[in-house]
């Protein structure tokens, strides 16, 4: 692996040092046809995040009812030094999936002599942006961006810091996966971390349904717009003809599955074209667009095979946990 620091920083340099595993391009139209042909009908939530969807999600994260982002950030702000002490010096920080980087930079600032930073993302632009922002704050930190789909096994000769590796997975992203897929992903994180590695992961906890529903169906209607944007994206990119006036956003708590669900519900009988295929919907029929699993501590630890608990930090309300797990 090659690295760069701020002394060399420009976009061309970042791209030169970027490791590109050439992830398969996403096929929105095929995924939509597959999901709408299923019973029950679904659409993959990863397609929320085009430019418009990403902007809407930033607005969601700033809503008072959407506690997840601010709560996890507050945990990191209040306990980053404790987390860094638990990780120990000389760790290489590996982050599958990049966001705005605020949480990452908070952790890096607290870590003792971090050996480097390896962001991983399927989007080259997001990856380059994350590398540039991090380099500006940490000009001497070696950075190796990896363009890859972290949901698949990665064939990389991972470097080692003198203190080993730590995988950082904030944002309750694990909750977007079915538990079987979550277990498989945690298994891949165990391989990446190595036998002396660690995992620092954010997890949204089971709580009162009213709190959850308010978070996923805000009175301002931003989450509804986020959901509708998925139909607009299909209209733009998959030759679909959804009429948004004929659909309603709904969110509900599925206690049996321990997950929040977002749906688009047909307000009338209708037929819709998507990528050359016609779909008939009855009034009241729904398309499930997102599942967000919520975990008890016991349920999370049961999924994290190959790891043992080393520490946990929570907010005062007990809404959210940041776990430190060590390879076992």
mmCIF file of C-alpha atoms in Angstrom:
data_model
loop_
_atom_site.group_PDB
_atom_site.id
_atom_site.type_symbol
_atom_site.label_atom_id
_atom_site.label_comp_id
_atom_site.label_asym_id
_atom_site.label_seq_id
_atom_site.Cartn_x
_atom_site.Cartn_y
_atom_site.Cartn_z
ATOM 1 C CA UNK A 1 0.000 0.000 0.000
ATOM 2 C CA UNK A 2 1.161 3.512 -0.790
ATOM 3 C CA UNK A 3 0.236 6.542 1.284
ATOM 4 C CA UNK A 4 0.304 10.305 1.018
ATOM 5 C CA UNK A 5 0.368 13.245 3.423
ATOM 6 C CA UNK A 6 -0.721 16.872 3.144
ATOM 7 C CA UNK A 7 2.727 17.858 1.913
ATOM 8 C CA UNK A 8 1.863 16.089 -1.362
ATOM 9 C CA UNK A 9 -1.863 16.855 -1.369
ATOM 10 C CA UNK A 10 -3.741 17.611 -4.544
ATOM 11 C CA UNK A 11 -6.505 15.639 -6.262
ATOM 12 C CA UNK A 12 -4.130 14.038 -8.745
ATOM 13 C CA UNK A 13 -1.888 12.846 -5.908
ATOM 14 C CA UNK A 14 -4.837 11.413 -4.002
ATOM 15 C CA UNK A 15 -6.035 9.580 -7.106
ATOM 16 C CA UNK A 16 -2.515 8.302 -7.766
ATOM 17 C CA UNK A 17 -2.249 6.771 -4.291
ATOM 18 C CA UNK A 18 -5.841 5.523 -4.256
ATOM 19 C CA UNK A 19 -6.201 1.739 -4.365
ATOM 20 C CA UNK A 20 -9.015 0.978 -6.820
ATOM 21 C CA UNK A 21 -10.523 -2.501 -6.558
ATOM 22 C CA UNK A 22 -12.960 -1.566 -9.347
ATOM 23 C CA UNK A 23 -16.232 -2.292 -7.550
ATOM 24 C CA UNK A 24 -19.024 -3.390 -9.853
ATOM 25 C CA UNK A 25 -21.173 -0.443 -10.967
ATOM 26 C CA UNK A 26 -24.560 -0.339 -9.314
ATOM 27 C CA UNK A 27 -27.576 -1.156 -11.499
ATOM 28 C CA UNK A 28 -30.497 0.816 -10.109
ATOM 29 C CA UNK A 29 -32.973 -0.331 -12.756
ATOM 30 C CA UNK A 30 -32.233 -4.044 -12.306
ATOM 31 C CA UNK A 31 -32.310 -3.754 -8.510
ATOM 32 C CA UNK A 32 -35.653 -1.927 -8.650
ATOM 33 C CA UNK A 33 -37.230 -4.518 -10.950
ATOM 34 C CA UNK A 34 -35.978 -7.346 -8.725
ATOM 35 C CA UNK A 35 -37.271 -5.702 -5.550
ATOM 36 C CA UNK A 36 -40.667 -4.768 -6.976
ATOM 37 C CA UNK A 37 -41.079 -8.327 -8.268
ATOM 38 C CA UNK A 38 -40.614 -9.736 -4.753
ATOM 39 C CA UNK A 39 -43.289 -10.433 -2.161
ATOM 40 C CA UNK A 40 -43.397 -8.207 -0.177
ATOM 41 C CA UNK A 41 -42.227 -5.518 -2.582
ATOM 42 C CA UNK A 42 -39.017 -3.708 -1.673
ATOM 43 C CA UNK A 43 -36.542 -1.154 -2.969
ATOM 44 C CA UNK A 44 -32.893 -1.187 -1.791
ATOM 45 C CA UNK A 45 -32.234 1.627 0.666
ATOM 46 C CA UNK A 46 -28.705 2.195 -0.665
ATOM 47 C CA UNK A 47 -30.276 3.976 -3.646
ATOM 48 C CA UNK A 48 -31.581 6.771 -1.417
ATOM 49 C CA UNK A 49 -28.259 8.548 -1.676
ATOM 50 C CA UNK A 50 -28.063 10.387 -4.955
ATOM 51 C CA UNK A 51 -27.166 14.084 -4.700
ATOM 52 C CA UNK A 52 -30.717 15.103 -3.763
ATOM 53 C CA UNK A 53 -31.103 12.231 -1.298
ATOM 54 C CA UNK A 54 -27.772 12.962 0.375
ATOM 55 C CA UNK A 55 -28.766 16.610 0.834
ATOM 56 C CA UNK A 56 -32.083 15.546 2.360
ATOM 57 C CA UNK A 57 -30.309 13.119 4.683
ATOM 58 C CA UNK A 58 -28.084 15.940 5.942
ATOM 59 C CA UNK A 59 -31.265 17.836 6.817
ATOM 60 C CA UNK A 60 -32.655 14.748 8.575
ATOM 61 C CA UNK A 61 -29.501 14.487 10.696
ATOM 62 C CA UNK A 62 -30.062 18.055 11.912
ATOM 63 C CA UNK A 63 -33.680 17.447 12.996
ATOM 64 C CA UNK A 64 -34.411 17.460 16.754
ATOM 65 C CA UNK A 65 -36.367 14.200 16.452
ATOM 66 C CA UNK A 66 -33.547 12.375 14.652
ATOM 67 C CA UNK A 67 -31.467 11.641 17.711
ATOM 68 C CA UNK A 68 -28.997 9.193 16.143
ATOM 69 C CA UNK A 69 -26.403 11.533 14.657
ATOM 70 C CA UNK A 70 -26.199 14.088 17.451
ATOM 71 C CA UNK A 71 -26.291 11.410 20.161
ATOM 72 C CA UNK A 72 -23.408 9.408 18.728
ATOM 73 C CA UNK A 73 -21.422 12.588 18.113
ATOM 74 C CA UNK A 74 -21.988 13.649 21.732
ATOM 75 C CA UNK A 75 -20.736 10.252 22.934
ATOM 76 C CA UNK A 76 -17.580 10.660 20.856
ATOM 77 C CA UNK A 77 -17.112 14.271 21.957
ATOM 78 C CA UNK A 78 -17.388 13.268 25.608
ATOM 79 C CA UNK A 79 -15.468 10.001 25.573
ATOM 80 C CA UNK A 80 -12.980 10.071 22.671
ATOM 81 C CA UNK A 81 -10.009 10.168 25.045
ATOM 82 C CA UNK A 82 -11.305 7.092 26.890
ATOM 83 C CA UNK A 83 -11.823 5.287 23.589
ATOM 84 C CA UNK A 84 -8.312 6.199 22.477
ATOM 85 C CA UNK A 85 -6.878 4.890 25.741
ATOM 86 C CA UNK A 86 -8.756 1.627 25.224
ATOM 87 C CA UNK A 87 -7.402 1.308 21.670
ATOM 88 C CA UNK A 88 -3.826 2.017 22.729
ATOM 89 C CA UNK A 89 -1.050 3.744 20.756
ATOM 90 C CA UNK A 90 0.053 3.125 17.190
ATOM 91 C CA UNK A 91 -3.222 1.870 15.737
ATOM 92 C CA UNK A 92 -4.001 2.007 12.028
ATOM 93 C CA UNK A 93 -7.558 3.343 11.626
ATOM 94 C CA UNK A 94 -9.626 1.652 8.887
ATOM 95 C CA UNK A 95 -13.047 3.128 8.115
ATOM 96 C CA UNK A 96 -15.486 1.235 5.836
ATOM 97 C CA UNK A 97 -17.805 3.882 4.377
ATOM 98 C CA UNK A 98 -17.085 7.596 4.661
ATOM 99 C CA UNK A 99 -19.372 10.400 5.769
ATOM 100 C CA UNK A 100 -18.592 14.011 6.537
ATOM 101 C CA UNK A 101 -15.638 12.818 8.629
ATOM 102 C CA UNK A 102 -16.428 14.758 11.801
ATOM 103 C CA UNK A 103 -16.560 11.626 13.966
ATOM 104 C CA UNK A 104 -13.444 10.210 12.337
ATOM 105 C CA UNK A 105 -11.440 13.368 12.887
ATOM 106 C CA UNK A 106 -12.597 13.533 16.513
ATOM 107 C CA UNK A 107 -11.309 10.008 17.086
ATOM 108 C CA UNK A 108 -8.037 10.579 15.224
ATOM 109 C CA UNK A 109 -7.378 13.720 17.272
ATOM 110 C CA UNK A 110 -7.719 11.690 20.475
ATOM 111 C CA UNK A 111 -5.744 8.621 19.341
ATOM 112 C CA UNK A 112 -2.155 8.217 20.514
ATOM 113 C CA UNK A 113 0.283 8.230 17.570
ATOM 114 C CA UNK A 114 -2.138 6.803 14.973
ATOM 115 C CA UNK A 115 -0.212 4.867 12.336
ATOM 116 C CA UNK A 116 -2.432 5.961 9.454
ATOM 117 C CA UNK A 117 -5.938 6.213 8.065
ATOM 118 C CA UNK A 118 -7.517 3.914 5.463
ATOM 119 C CA UNK A 119 -10.951 5.111 4.283
ATOM 120 C CA UNK A 120 -12.957 2.661 2.141
ATOM 121 C CA UNK A 121 -15.856 3.655 -0.082
ATOM 122 C CA UNK A 122 -17.509 2.640 -3.347
ATOM 123 C CA UNK A 123 -17.629 6.302 -4.432
ATOM 124 C CA UNK A 124 -14.316 7.727 -5.662
ATOM 125 C CA UNK A 125 -15.526 11.292 -5.139
ATOM 126 C CA UNK A 126 -16.619 10.621 -1.544
ATOM 127 C CA UNK A 127 -13.337 8.839 -0.893
ATOM 128 C CA UNK A 128 -11.164 11.622 -2.291
ATOM 129 C CA UNK A 129 -13.153 14.227 -0.365
ATOM 130 C CA UNK A 130 -12.696 12.302 2.892
ATOM 131 C CA UNK A 131 -8.966 11.940 2.286
ATOM 132 C CA UNK A 132 -8.550 15.640 1.511
ATOM 133 C CA UNK A 133 -10.503 16.796 4.584
ATOM 134 C CA UNK A 134 -8.591 14.465 6.886
ATOM 135 C CA UNK A 135 -5.209 15.500 5.485
ATOM 136 C CA UNK A 136 -5.929 19.161 6.110
ATOM 137 C CA UNK A 137 -6.368 18.505 9.837
ATOM 138 C CA UNK A 138 -3.645 15.843 10.108
ATOM 139 C CA UNK A 139 -0.924 16.865 7.632
ATOM 140 C CA UNK A 140 1.570 14.211 8.755
ATOM 141 C CA UNK A 141 -0.892 11.310 8.901
ATOM 142 C CA UNK A 142 -0.327 8.640 6.214
ATOM 143 C CA UNK A 143 -3.577 8.092 4.301
ATOM 144 C CA UNK A 144 -4.451 5.281 1.895
ATOM 145 C CA UNK A 145 -7.881 5.585 0.231
ATOM 146 C CA UNK A 146 -9.420 2.318 -1.017
ATOM 147 C CA UNK A 147 -12.185 2.396 -3.641
ATOM 148 C CA UNK A 148 -14.154 -0.779 -2.971
ATOM 149 C CA UNK A 149 -17.500 -2.221 -1.925
ATOM 150 C CA UNK A 150 -16.852 -3.098 1.708
ATOM 151 C CA UNK A 151 -19.988 -5.266 1.799
ATOM 152 C CA UNK A 152 -17.988 -7.808 -0.231
ATOM 153 C CA UNK A 153 -14.776 -9.617 0.776
ATOM 154 C CA UNK A 154 -11.725 -7.431 0.110
ATOM 155 C CA UNK A 155 -8.487 -8.965 -1.125
ATOM 156 C CA UNK A 156 -6.011 -6.455 0.255
ATOM 157 C CA UNK A 157 -2.661 -6.854 1.954
ATOM 158 C CA UNK A 158 -3.611 -4.664 4.911
ATOM 159 C CA UNK A 159 -0.741 -2.733 6.485
ATOM 160 C CA UNK A 160 -0.113 -2.954 10.197
ATOM 161 C CA UNK A 161 0.418 -0.156 12.625
ATOM 162 C CA UNK A 162 2.785 -0.909 15.508
ATOM 163 C CA UNK A 163 -0.303 -1.154 17.712
ATOM 164 C CA UNK A 164 -2.369 -3.186 15.241
ATOM 165 C CA UNK A 165 -5.516 -2.168 13.355
ATOM 166 C CA UNK A 166 -8.866 -0.779 14.441
ATOM 167 C CA UNK A 167 -11.963 -0.818 12.236
ATOM 168 C CA UNK A 168 -14.177 2.232 12.856
ATOM 169 C CA UNK A 169 -17.844 1.815 11.861
ATOM 170 C CA UNK A 170 -19.938 4.663 13.274
ATOM 171 C CA UNK A 171 -23.407 5.859 12.346
ATOM 172 C CA UNK A 172 -25.493 2.795 13.221
ATOM 173 C CA UNK A 173 -24.912 1.656 9.626
ATOM 174 C CA UNK A 174 -24.991 -1.945 10.824
ATOM 175 C CA UNK A 175 -28.703 -1.477 11.499
ATOM 176 C CA UNK A 176 -29.409 -1.161 7.771
ATOM 177 C CA UNK A 177 -28.530 -4.826 7.294
ATOM 178 C CA UNK A 178 -30.536 -7.968 8.004
ATOM 179 C CA UNK A 179 -28.944 -9.681 11.030
ATOM 180 C CA UNK A 180 -27.529 -12.474 8.843
ATOM 181 C CA UNK A 181 -25.836 -9.904 6.609
ATOM 182 C CA UNK A 182 -24.723 -7.956 9.684
ATOM 183 C CA UNK A 183 -23.091 -11.084 11.109
ATOM 184 C CA UNK A 184 -21.287 -11.696 7.824
ATOM 185 C CA UNK A 185 -20.064 -8.090 7.674
ATOM 186 C CA UNK A 186 -18.768 -8.237 11.238
ATOM 187 C CA UNK A 187 -16.941 -11.417 10.256
ATOM 188 C CA UNK A 188 -15.221 -9.529 7.434
ATOM 189 C CA UNK A 189 -14.327 -6.759 9.870
ATOM 190 C CA UNK A 190 -12.728 -9.398 12.085
ATOM 191 C CA UNK A 191 -10.557 -10.510 9.163
ATOM 192 C CA UNK A 192 -9.584 -6.909 8.386
ATOM 193 C CA UNK A 193 -8.767 -6.150 12.029
ATOM 194 C CA UNK A 194 -6.505 -9.176 12.392
ATOM 195 C CA UNK A 195 -5.750 -11.210 15.483
ATOM 196 C CA UNK A 196 -4.600 -8.210 17.526
ATOM 197 C CA UNK A 197 -7.179 -5.839 16.073
ATOM 198 C CA UNK A 198 -10.185 -4.000 17.448
ATOM 199 C CA UNK A 199 -13.569 -2.725 16.267
ATOM 200 C CA UNK A 200 -15.200 0.538 17.333
ATOM 201 C CA UNK A 201 -18.841 0.502 16.257
ATOM 202 C CA UNK A 202 -21.940 2.639 16.796
ATOM 203 C CA UNK A 203 -25.233 0.861 17.475
ATOM 204 C CA UNK A 204 -28.750 2.235 17.892
ATOM 205 C CA UNK A 205 -30.502 0.615 20.846
ATOM 206 C CA UNK A 206 -34.043 -0.690 21.285
ATOM 207 C CA UNK A 207 -36.207 1.997 22.871
ATOM 208 C CA UNK A 208 -39.746 3.371 23.148
ATOM 209 C CA UNK A 209 -41.545 3.016 19.782
ATOM 210 C CA UNK A 210 -42.768 6.621 19.905
ATOM 211 C CA UNK A 211 -39.200 7.920 19.973
ATOM 212 C CA UNK A 212 -38.301 5.703 17.031
ATOM 213 C CA UNK A 213 -41.352 6.609 14.960
ATOM 214 C CA UNK A 214 -40.756 10.333 15.485
ATOM 215 C CA UNK A 215 -37.180 9.868 14.282
ATOM 216 C CA UNK A 216 -38.284 8.184 11.044
ATOM 217 C CA UNK A 217 -41.458 10.184 10.388
ATOM 218 C CA UNK A 218 -40.635 13.740 11.446
ATOM 219 C CA UNK A 219 -43.402 16.361 11.577
ATOM 220 C CA UNK A 220 -41.379 18.591 9.241
ATOM 221 C CA UNK A 221 -41.781 15.999 6.469
ATOM 222 C CA UNK A 222 -38.086 15.805 5.597
ATOM 223 C CA UNK A 223 -37.940 12.010 5.938
ATOM 224 C CA UNK A 224 -41.047 11.724 3.767
ATOM 225 C CA UNK A 225 -39.317 13.825 1.093
ATOM 226 C CA UNK A 226 -36.256 11.566 1.434
ATOM 227 C CA UNK A 227 -38.465 8.536 0.772
ATOM 228 C CA UNK A 228 -40.283 10.169 -2.162
ATOM 229 C CA UNK A 229 -36.939 11.090 -3.700
ATOM 230 C CA UNK A 230 -36.309 7.393 -4.279
ATOM 231 C CA UNK A 231 -39.336 7.322 -6.605
ATOM 232 C CA UNK A 232 -38.143 10.519 -8.266
ATOM 233 C CA UNK A 233 -34.755 8.913 -8.826
ATOM 234 C CA UNK A 234 -36.418 5.899 -10.451
ATOM 235 C CA UNK A 235 -38.352 8.272 -12.697
ATOM 236 C CA UNK A 236 -35.114 10.020 -13.667
ATOM 237 C CA UNK A 237 -32.777 7.059 -13.997
ATOM 238 C CA UNK A 238 -34.853 3.896 -14.515
ATOM 239 C CA UNK A 239 -37.480 5.091 -17.011
ATOM 240 C CA UNK A 240 -40.215 4.872 -14.345
ATOM 241 C CA UNK A 241 -43.438 6.883 -14.182
ATOM 242 C CA UNK A 242 -44.378 7.008 -10.495
ATOM 243 C CA UNK A 243 -46.881 9.761 -9.654
ATOM 244 C CA UNK A 244 -45.758 10.946 -6.212
ATOM 245 C CA UNK A 245 -49.237 12.266 -5.422
ATOM 246 C CA UNK A 246 -50.444 8.656 -5.401
ATOM 247 C CA UNK A 247 -48.046 7.496 -2.673
ATOM 248 C CA UNK A 248 -47.687 8.146 1.072
ATOM 249 C CA UNK A 249 -44.689 7.796 3.366
ATOM 250 C CA UNK A 250 -45.222 5.591 6.427
ATOM 251 C CA UNK A 251 -42.878 4.468 9.206
ATOM 252 C CA UNK A 252 -43.634 1.858 11.838
ATOM 253 C CA UNK A 253 -41.915 -0.225 14.498
ATOM 254 C CA UNK A 254 -41.771 -3.976 13.808
ATOM 255 C CA UNK A 255 -41.349 -5.322 17.338
ATOM 256 C CA UNK A 256 -41.027 -8.947 16.227
ATOM 257 C CA UNK A 257 -38.054 -8.128 13.981
ATOM 258 C CA UNK A 258 -36.725 -5.361 16.281
ATOM 259 C CA UNK A 259 -36.570 -2.891 13.416
ATOM 260 C CA UNK A 260 -37.989 0.355 12.129
ATOM 261 C CA UNK A 261 -39.467 0.121 8.657
ATOM 262 C CA UNK A 262 -40.075 2.845 6.082
ATOM 263 C CA UNK A 263 -42.721 2.234 3.432
ATOM 264 C CA UNK A 264 -44.274 3.934 0.443
ATOM 265 C CA UNK A 265 -47.985 3.097 0.441
ATOM 266 C CA UNK A 266 -50.182 3.248 -2.666
ATOM 267 C CA UNK A 267 -53.102 5.646 -2.170
ATOM 268 C CA UNK A 268 -55.063 4.181 -5.096
ATOM 269 C CA UNK A 269 -55.026 1.280 -7.529
ATOM 270 C CA UNK A 270 -52.389 2.061 -10.139
ATOM 271 C CA UNK A 271 -49.976 0.689 -12.705
ATOM 272 C CA UNK A 272 -46.406 1.891 -12.987
ATOM 273 C CA UNK A 273 -43.699 1.320 -15.564
ATOM 274 C CA UNK A 274 -40.147 0.695 -14.303
ATOM 275 C CA UNK A 275 -37.306 -0.120 -16.712
ATOM 276 C CA UNK A 276 -39.692 -1.480 -19.327
ATOM 277 C CA UNK A 277 -41.704 -3.640 -16.926
ATOM 278 C CA UNK A 278 -45.226 -2.833 -15.765
ATOM 279 C CA UNK A 279 -46.192 -3.256 -12.106
ATOM 280 C CA UNK A 280 -49.747 -3.165 -10.743
ATOM 281 C CA UNK A 281 -50.341 -1.885 -7.207
ATOM 282 C CA UNK A 282 -53.547 -2.094 -5.211
ATOM 283 C CA UNK A 283 -54.612 0.747 -2.937
ATOM 284 C CA UNK A 284 -53.002 0.179 0.470
ATOM 285 C CA UNK A 285 -50.181 -1.968 -0.925
ATOM 286 C CA UNK A 286 -46.731 -0.867 0.189
ATOM 287 C CA UNK A 287 -43.149 -0.873 -0.998
ATOM 288 C CA UNK A 288 -40.703 -1.323 1.877
ATOM 289 C CA UNK A 289 -37.805 1.034 1.280
ATOM 290 C CA UNK A 290 -35.762 0.709 4.463
ATOM 291 C CA UNK A 291 -35.234 -1.426 7.539
ATOM 292 C CA UNK A 292 -33.269 -0.101 10.493
ATOM 293 C CA UNK A 293 -32.569 -2.762 13.103
ATOM 294 C CA UNK A 294 -32.231 -1.773 16.742
ATOM 295 C CA UNK A 295 -30.147 -3.844 19.124
ATOM 296 C CA UNK A 296 -29.873 -4.786 22.730
ATOM 297 C CA UNK A 297 -26.299 -5.186 23.937
ATOM 298 C CA UNK A 298 -26.757 -8.952 24.057
ATOM 299 C CA UNK A 299 -28.049 -9.137 20.487
ATOM 300 C CA UNK A 300 -25.153 -7.087 19.132
ATOM 301 C CA UNK A 301 -22.523 -9.150 20.931
ATOM 302 C CA UNK A 302 -24.134 -12.355 19.667
ATOM 303 C CA UNK A 303 -23.594 -11.164 16.083
ATOM 304 C CA UNK A 304 -19.976 -10.106 16.647
ATOM 305 C CA UNK A 305 -18.449 -13.578 16.482
ATOM 306 C CA UNK A 306 -14.686 -13.496 16.847
ATOM 307 C CA UNK A 307 -14.812 -10.360 18.981
ATOM 308 C CA UNK A 308 -15.006 -9.873 22.746
ATOM 309 C CA UNK A 309 -16.310 -6.747 24.508
ATOM 310 C CA UNK A 310 -13.597 -4.342 25.656
ATOM 311 C CA UNK A 311 -15.686 -1.268 26.462
ATOM 312 C CA UNK A 312 -18.978 0.496 25.819
ATOM 313 C CA UNK A 313 -20.117 4.118 26.049
ATOM 314 C CA UNK A 314 -23.724 5.352 26.059
ATOM 315 C CA UNK A 315 -25.601 8.624 26.289
ATOM 316 C CA UNK A 316 -27.495 9.515 29.472
ATOM 317 C CA UNK A 317 -30.835 8.444 27.982
ATOM 318 C CA UNK A 318 -29.491 5.073 26.894
ATOM 319 C CA UNK A 319 -30.517 5.657 23.282
ATOM 320 C CA UNK A 320 -27.220 4.791 21.594
ATOM 321 C CA UNK A 321 -24.073 2.741 22.259
ATOM 322 C CA UNK A 322 -20.526 2.890 20.959
ATOM 323 C CA UNK A 323 -18.873 -0.491 21.489
ATOM 324 C CA UNK A 324 -15.178 -1.241 21.587
ATOM 325 C CA UNK A 325 -14.608 -4.895 20.691
ATOM 326 C CA UNK A 326 -11.305 -6.732 20.567
ATOM 327 C CA UNK A 327 -10.328 -9.752 18.510
ATOM 328 C CA UNK A 328 -10.830 -12.960 20.450
#
